Coordinates of C-alpha atoms (C1' of nucleotides) in Angstrom, one line a residue:
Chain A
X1 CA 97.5 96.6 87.9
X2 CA 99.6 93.9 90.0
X3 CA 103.0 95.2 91.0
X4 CA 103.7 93.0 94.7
X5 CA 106.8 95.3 95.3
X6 CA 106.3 98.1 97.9
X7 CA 106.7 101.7 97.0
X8 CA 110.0 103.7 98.0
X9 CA 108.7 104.7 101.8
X10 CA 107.6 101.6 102.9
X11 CA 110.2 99.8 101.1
X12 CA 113.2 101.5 102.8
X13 CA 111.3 101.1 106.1
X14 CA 111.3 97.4 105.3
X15 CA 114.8 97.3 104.0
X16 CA 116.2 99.5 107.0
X17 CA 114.4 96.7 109.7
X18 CA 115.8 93.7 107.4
X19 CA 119.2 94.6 107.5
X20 CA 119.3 94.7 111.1
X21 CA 118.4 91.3 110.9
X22 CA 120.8 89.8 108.4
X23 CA 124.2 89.6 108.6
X24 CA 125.6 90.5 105.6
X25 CA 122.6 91.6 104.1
X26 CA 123.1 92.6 100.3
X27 CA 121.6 95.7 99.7
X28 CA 122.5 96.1 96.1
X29 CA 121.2 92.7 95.2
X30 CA 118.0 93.3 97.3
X31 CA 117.3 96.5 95.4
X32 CA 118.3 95.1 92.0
X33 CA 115.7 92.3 92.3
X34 CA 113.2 94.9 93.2
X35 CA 113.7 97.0 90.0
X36 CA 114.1 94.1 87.9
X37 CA 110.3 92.6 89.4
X38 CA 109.0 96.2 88.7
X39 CA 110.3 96.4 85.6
X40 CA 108.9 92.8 85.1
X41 CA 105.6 93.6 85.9
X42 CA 105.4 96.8 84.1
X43 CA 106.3 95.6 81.1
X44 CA 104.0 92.7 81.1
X45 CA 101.1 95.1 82.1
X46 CA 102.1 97.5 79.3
X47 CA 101.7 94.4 76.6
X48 CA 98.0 93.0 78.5
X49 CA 96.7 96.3 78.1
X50 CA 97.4 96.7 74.4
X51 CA 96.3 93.1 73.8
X52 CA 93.1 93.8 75.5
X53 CA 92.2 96.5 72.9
X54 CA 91.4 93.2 70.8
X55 CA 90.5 91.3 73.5
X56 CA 93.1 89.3 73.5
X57 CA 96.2 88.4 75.7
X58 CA 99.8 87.5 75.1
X59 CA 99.0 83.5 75.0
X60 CA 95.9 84.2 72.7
X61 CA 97.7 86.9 70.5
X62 CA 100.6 84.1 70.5
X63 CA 98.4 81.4 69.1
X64 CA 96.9 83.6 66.8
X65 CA 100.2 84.8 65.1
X66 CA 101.7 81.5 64.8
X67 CA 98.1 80.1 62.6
X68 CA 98.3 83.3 61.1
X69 CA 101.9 83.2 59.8
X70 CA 103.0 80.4 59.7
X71 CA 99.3 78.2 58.5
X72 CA 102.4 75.7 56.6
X73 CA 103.0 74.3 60.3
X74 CA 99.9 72.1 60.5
X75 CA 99.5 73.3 64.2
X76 CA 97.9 70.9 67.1
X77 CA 98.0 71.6 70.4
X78 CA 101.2 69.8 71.3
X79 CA 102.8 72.0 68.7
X80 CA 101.8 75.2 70.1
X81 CA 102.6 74.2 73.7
X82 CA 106.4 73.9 72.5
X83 CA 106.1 77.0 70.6
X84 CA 105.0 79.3 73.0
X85 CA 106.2 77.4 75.7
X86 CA 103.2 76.8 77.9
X87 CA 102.0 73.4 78.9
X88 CA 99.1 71.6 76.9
X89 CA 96.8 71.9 79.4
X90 CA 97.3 75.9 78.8
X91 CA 96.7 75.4 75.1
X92 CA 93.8 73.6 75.8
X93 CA 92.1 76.2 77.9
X94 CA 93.3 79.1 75.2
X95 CA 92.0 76.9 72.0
X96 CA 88.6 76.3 73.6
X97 CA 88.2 79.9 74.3
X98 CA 89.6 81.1 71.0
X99 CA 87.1 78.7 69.6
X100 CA 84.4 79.9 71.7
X101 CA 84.7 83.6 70.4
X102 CA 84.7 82.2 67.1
X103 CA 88.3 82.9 65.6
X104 CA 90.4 79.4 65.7
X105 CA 88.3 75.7 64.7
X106 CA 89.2 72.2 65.7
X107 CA 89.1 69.4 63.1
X108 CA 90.2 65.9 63.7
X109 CA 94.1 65.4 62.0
X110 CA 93.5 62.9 59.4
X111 CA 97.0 60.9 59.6
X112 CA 96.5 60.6 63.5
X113 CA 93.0 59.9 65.5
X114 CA 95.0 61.5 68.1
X115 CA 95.6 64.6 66.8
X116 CA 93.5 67.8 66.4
X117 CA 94.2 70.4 63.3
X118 CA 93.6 73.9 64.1
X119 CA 93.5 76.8 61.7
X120 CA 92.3 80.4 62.1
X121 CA 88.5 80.7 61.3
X122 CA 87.4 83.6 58.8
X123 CA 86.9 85.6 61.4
X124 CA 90.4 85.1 63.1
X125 CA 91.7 86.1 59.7
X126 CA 90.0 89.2 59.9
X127 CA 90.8 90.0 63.5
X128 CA 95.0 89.4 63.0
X129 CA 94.3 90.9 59.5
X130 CA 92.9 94.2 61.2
X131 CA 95.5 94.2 64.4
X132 CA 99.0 93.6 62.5
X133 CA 99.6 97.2 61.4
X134 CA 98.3 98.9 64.8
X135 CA 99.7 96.3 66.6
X136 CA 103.1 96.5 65.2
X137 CA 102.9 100.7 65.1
X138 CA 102.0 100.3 68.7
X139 CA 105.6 98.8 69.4
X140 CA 107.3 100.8 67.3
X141 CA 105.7 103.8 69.3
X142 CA 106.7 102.8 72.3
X143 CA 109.8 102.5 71.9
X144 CA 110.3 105.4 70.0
X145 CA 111.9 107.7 73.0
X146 CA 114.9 105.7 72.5
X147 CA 117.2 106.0 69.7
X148 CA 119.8 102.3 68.6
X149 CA 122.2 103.6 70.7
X150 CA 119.9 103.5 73.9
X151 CA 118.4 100.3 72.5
X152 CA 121.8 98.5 72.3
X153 CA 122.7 99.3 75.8
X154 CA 119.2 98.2 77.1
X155 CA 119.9 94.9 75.3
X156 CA 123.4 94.7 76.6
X157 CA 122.2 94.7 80.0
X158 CA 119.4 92.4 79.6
X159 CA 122.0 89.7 77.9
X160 CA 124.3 90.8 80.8
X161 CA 121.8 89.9 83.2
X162 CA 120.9 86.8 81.6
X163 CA 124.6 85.1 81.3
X164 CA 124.7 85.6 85.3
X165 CA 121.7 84.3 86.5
X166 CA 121.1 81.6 83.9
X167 CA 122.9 78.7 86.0
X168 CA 121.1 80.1 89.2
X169 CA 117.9 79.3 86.6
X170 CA 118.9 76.6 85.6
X171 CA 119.2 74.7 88.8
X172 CA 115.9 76.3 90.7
X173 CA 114.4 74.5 88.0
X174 CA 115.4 71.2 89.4
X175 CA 114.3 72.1 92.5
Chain B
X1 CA 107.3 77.6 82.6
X2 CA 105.1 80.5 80.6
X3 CA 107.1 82.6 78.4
X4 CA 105.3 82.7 75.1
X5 CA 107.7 84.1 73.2
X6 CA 108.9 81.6 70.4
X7 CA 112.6 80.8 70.1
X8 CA 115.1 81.9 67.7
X9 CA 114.0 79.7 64.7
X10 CA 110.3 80.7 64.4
X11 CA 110.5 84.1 66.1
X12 CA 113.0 84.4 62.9
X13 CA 110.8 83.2 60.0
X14 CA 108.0 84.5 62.0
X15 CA 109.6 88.5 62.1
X16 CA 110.4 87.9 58.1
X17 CA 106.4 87.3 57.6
X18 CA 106.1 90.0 58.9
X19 CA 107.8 92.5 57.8
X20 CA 106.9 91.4 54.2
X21 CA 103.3 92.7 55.7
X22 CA 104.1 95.7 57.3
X23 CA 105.3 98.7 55.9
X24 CA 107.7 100.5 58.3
X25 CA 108.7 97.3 60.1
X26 CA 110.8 98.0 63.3
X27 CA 112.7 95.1 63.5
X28 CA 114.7 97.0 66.6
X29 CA 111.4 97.7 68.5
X30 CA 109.9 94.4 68.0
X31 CA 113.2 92.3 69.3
X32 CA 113.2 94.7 71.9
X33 CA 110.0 94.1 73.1
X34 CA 110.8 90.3 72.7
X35 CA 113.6 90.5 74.7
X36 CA 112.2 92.4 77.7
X37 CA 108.8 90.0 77.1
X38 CA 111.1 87.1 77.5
X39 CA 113.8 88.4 80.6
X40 CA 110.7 89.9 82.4
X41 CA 109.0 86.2 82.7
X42 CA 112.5 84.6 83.7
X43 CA 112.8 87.1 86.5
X44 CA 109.3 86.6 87.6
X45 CA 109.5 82.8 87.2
X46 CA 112.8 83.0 89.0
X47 CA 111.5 84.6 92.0
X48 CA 108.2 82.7 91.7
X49 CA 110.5 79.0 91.7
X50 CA 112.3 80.2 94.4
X51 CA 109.5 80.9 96.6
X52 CA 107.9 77.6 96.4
X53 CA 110.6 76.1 98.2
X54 CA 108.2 77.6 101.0
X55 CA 104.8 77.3 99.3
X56 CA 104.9 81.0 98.9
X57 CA 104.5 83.0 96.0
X58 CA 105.2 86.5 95.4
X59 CA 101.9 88.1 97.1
X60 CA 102.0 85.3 99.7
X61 CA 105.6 86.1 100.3
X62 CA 104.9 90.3 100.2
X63 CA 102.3 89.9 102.8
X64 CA 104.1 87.9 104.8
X65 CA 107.1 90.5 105.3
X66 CA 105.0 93.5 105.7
X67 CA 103.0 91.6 108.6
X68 CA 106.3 90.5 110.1
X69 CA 108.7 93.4 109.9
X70 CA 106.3 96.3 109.8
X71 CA 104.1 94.9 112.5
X72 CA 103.4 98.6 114.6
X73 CA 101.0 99.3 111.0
X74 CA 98.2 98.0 112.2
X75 CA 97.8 95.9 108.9
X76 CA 93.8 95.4 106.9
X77 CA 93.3 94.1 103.7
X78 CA 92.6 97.7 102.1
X79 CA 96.3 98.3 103.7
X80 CA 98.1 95.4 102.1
X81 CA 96.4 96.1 99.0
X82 CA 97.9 99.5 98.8
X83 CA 101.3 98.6 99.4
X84 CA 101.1 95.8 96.8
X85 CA 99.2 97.1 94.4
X86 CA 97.1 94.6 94.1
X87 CA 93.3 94.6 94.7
X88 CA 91.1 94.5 97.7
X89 CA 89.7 91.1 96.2
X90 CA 92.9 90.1 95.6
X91 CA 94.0 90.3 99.3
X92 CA 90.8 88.8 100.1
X93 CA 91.7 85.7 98.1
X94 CA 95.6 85.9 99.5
X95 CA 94.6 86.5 103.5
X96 CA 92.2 83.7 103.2
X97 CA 94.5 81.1 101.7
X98 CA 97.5 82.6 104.1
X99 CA 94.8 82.1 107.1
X100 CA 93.4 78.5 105.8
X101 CA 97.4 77.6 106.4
X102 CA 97.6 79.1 109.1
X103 CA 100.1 81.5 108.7
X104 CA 98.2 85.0 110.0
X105 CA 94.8 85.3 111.5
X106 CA 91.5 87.5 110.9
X107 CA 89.7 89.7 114.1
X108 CA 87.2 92.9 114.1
X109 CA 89.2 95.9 114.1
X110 CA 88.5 98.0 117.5
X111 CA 87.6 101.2 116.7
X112 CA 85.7 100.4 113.3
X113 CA 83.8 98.0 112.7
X114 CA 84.3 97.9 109.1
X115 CA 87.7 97.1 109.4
X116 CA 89.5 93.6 109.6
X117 CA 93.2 93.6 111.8
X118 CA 95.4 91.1 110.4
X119 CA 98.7 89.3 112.0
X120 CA 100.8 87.1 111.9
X121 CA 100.3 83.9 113.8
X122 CA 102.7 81.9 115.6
X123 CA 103.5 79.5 112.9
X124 CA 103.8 82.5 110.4
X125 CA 106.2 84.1 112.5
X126 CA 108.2 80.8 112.6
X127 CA 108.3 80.4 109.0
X128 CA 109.0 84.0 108.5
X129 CA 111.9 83.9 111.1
X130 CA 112.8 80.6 108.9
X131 CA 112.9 81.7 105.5
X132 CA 114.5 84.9 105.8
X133 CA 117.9 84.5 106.2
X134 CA 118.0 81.7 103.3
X135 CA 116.2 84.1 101.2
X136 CA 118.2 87.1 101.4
X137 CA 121.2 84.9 101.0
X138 CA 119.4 83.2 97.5
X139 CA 119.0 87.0 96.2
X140 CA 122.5 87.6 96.8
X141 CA 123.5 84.9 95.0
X142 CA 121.5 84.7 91.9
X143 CA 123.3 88.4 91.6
X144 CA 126.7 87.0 92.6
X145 CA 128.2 86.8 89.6
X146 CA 127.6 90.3 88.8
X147 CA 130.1 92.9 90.3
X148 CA 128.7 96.7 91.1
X149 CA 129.9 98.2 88.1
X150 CA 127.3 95.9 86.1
X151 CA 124.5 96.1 88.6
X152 CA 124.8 99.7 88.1
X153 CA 125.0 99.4 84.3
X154 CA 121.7 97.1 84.6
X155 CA 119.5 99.7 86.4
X156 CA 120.7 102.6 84.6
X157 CA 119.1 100.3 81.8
X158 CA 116.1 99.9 83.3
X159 CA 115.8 103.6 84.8
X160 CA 116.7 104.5 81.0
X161 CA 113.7 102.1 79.9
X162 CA 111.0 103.2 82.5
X163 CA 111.6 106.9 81.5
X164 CA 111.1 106.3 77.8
X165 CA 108.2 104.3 78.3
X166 CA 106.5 106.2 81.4
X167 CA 104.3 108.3 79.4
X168 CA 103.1 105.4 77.2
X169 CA 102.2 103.4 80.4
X170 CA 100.2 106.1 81.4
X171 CA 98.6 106.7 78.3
X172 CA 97.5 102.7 78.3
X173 CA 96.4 102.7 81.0
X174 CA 93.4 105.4 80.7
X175 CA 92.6 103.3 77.3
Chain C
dC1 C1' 68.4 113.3 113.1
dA2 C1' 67.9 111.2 108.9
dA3 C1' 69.2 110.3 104.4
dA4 C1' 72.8 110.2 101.1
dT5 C1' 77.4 108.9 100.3
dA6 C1' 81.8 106.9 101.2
dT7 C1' 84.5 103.1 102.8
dA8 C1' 85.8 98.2 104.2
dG9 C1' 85.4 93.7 103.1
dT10 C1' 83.6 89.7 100.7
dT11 C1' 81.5 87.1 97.0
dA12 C1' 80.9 85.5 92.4
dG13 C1' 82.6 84.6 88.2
dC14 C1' 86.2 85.1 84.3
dC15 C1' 91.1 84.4 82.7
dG16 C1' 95.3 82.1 82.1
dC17 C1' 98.8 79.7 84.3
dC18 C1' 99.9 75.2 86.7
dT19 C1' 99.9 69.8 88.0
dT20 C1' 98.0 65.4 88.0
dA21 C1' 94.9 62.2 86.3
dT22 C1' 92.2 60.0 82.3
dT23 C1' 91.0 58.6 77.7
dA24 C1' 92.0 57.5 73.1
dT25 C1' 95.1 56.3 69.7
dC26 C1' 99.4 54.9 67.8
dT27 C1' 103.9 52.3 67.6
dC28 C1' 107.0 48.9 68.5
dA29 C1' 108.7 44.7 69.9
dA30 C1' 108.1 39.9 71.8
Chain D
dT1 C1' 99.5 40.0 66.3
dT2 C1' 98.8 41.5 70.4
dG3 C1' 100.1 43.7 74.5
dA4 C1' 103.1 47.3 76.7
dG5 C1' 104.5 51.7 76.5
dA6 C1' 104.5 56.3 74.2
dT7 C1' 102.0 60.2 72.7
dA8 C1' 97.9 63.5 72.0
dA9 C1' 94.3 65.8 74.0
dT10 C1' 91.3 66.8 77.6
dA11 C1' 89.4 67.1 82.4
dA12 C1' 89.6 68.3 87.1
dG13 C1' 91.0 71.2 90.4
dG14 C1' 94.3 74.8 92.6
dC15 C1' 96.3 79.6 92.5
dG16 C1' 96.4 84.4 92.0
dG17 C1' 95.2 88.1 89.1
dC18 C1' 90.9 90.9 87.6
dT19 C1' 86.0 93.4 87.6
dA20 C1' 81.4 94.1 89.2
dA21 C1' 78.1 93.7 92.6
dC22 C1' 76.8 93.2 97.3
dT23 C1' 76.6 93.9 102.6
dA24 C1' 77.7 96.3 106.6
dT25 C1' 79.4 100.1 108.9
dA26 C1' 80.9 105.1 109.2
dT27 C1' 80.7 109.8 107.9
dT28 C1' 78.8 113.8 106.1
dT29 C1' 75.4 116.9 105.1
dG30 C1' 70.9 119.0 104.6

DNA sequence: CAAATATAGTTAGCCGCCTTATTATCTCAA
DNA sequence: TTGAGATAATAAGGCGGCTAACTATATTTG
């Protein structure tokens, strides 16, 4: 499983050689970004390898959820691209899988020739059906070591985290 | 950029579904997870933005240092993909790209035959030399606004997180 | 020494992300 | 009413992850 950050040894080796280099070189920062891209990674990995239990991912359990639970929404493509915040292009490679393995159907939209309508297929019923209960235990499991006073300061320092770098966000976007 | 994780209004309805479905619904868990979902993709897309400014990403980027400042390692693909934690096919598909630009280059090990040395090229030392200083100084400000009291508050979060979730990692992982 | 096994690297092919076209349809305004 | 521009969906192609299978070389062991 991907990680891309160096493990303690050769890390401080590199550190150690970096700092001679740069003046004013920031070791908090540096080692701050570090954890955070760990943490990053292993939290993503931690929510692929639960998906893939079902064979799914976190765009395709996405796109399943939102037909699932919220079927009043009409979905297209362009809807679910907003929702989950991926471009079309991503939807359309995850509907034309999904429809592949059975579980999601196109059909044309009939206000709009441009549109496609997309609902869960029997079997996609089934499938969320089956997965909600484990799925949702599964979080709950993981997160039982911590009690809501752990929880609160974990969110804390994520929204912490969050106030200070969102400008710096904000304008590498532009970029 | 990805993220996946629906904003406030339908994550909201959404979570009310739900837990209408699911006996025992963590509501703590489950924003949790959200949360963490959501800052771990800012980070990564953070880092991942910044980066491009040099048509790196960050395996390009983690290659690229190790060659540079840890040169005496006599560096091969099954090397790199240690210290990244990525996979020997993965390196493959980095080196050749970060070769194709010419940015490190490929010859027969000496002693094994089996073995591929890598290093840095001239122009990959030059852009290497170039980026550095600008990139340590980007790190240090996308943390500026945060003084040492918080970045300590932050990983004590994340420390706090890894050890509550450490066994379940591991546990995945064999699944 | 020869055969079995281990190791290094690449290839092939899948996935999900992206950007940049392209095509089809719809809307609006001259 | 028709022609320009907006919008919806897809296609094409790149990247960086992965696994599984393959080749070539070393090593170990009977």
């Amino acid at each position: 499983m991907e990680n891309l950050i160096p493990d303690e040894t050769i890390r401080h080796t590199l550190l150690s050689r970096l700092s001679e280099q740069v003046p004013d070189f920031d070791f908090a920062a540096v080692q701050l970004s570090a954890q955070l891209l760990m943490s990053s990674q292993q939290t993503v990995n931690l929510f692929e390898n639960h998906f893939a239990q079902w064979g799914l991912s976190q765009g395709r359990f996405a796109i399943l959820m939102l037909l699932y639970n919220l079927p009043e929404n009409d979905w297209t493509p362009v809807k679910l691209a907003e929702a989950t915040h991926v471009t079309k292009a991503t939807v359309t490679g995850l509907v034309n899988n999904l429809s592949r393995d059975g579980y999601i159907t196109r059909r044309q939209h009939p206000d709009d020739g441009r549109k496609i309508s997309l609902r869960l297929s029997e079997s996609g019923e089934q499938l969320v059906r089956g997965m909600i209960p484990q799925h949702f235990e599964r979080i709950s499991q993981i997160y039982s070591n911590l009690d809501g006073q752990q929880i609160k300061q974990i969110c804390d320092a994520l929204a912490l985290l969050q106030r200070a770098i969102m400008p710096g966000a904000a304008r590498e976007i532009r970029q």
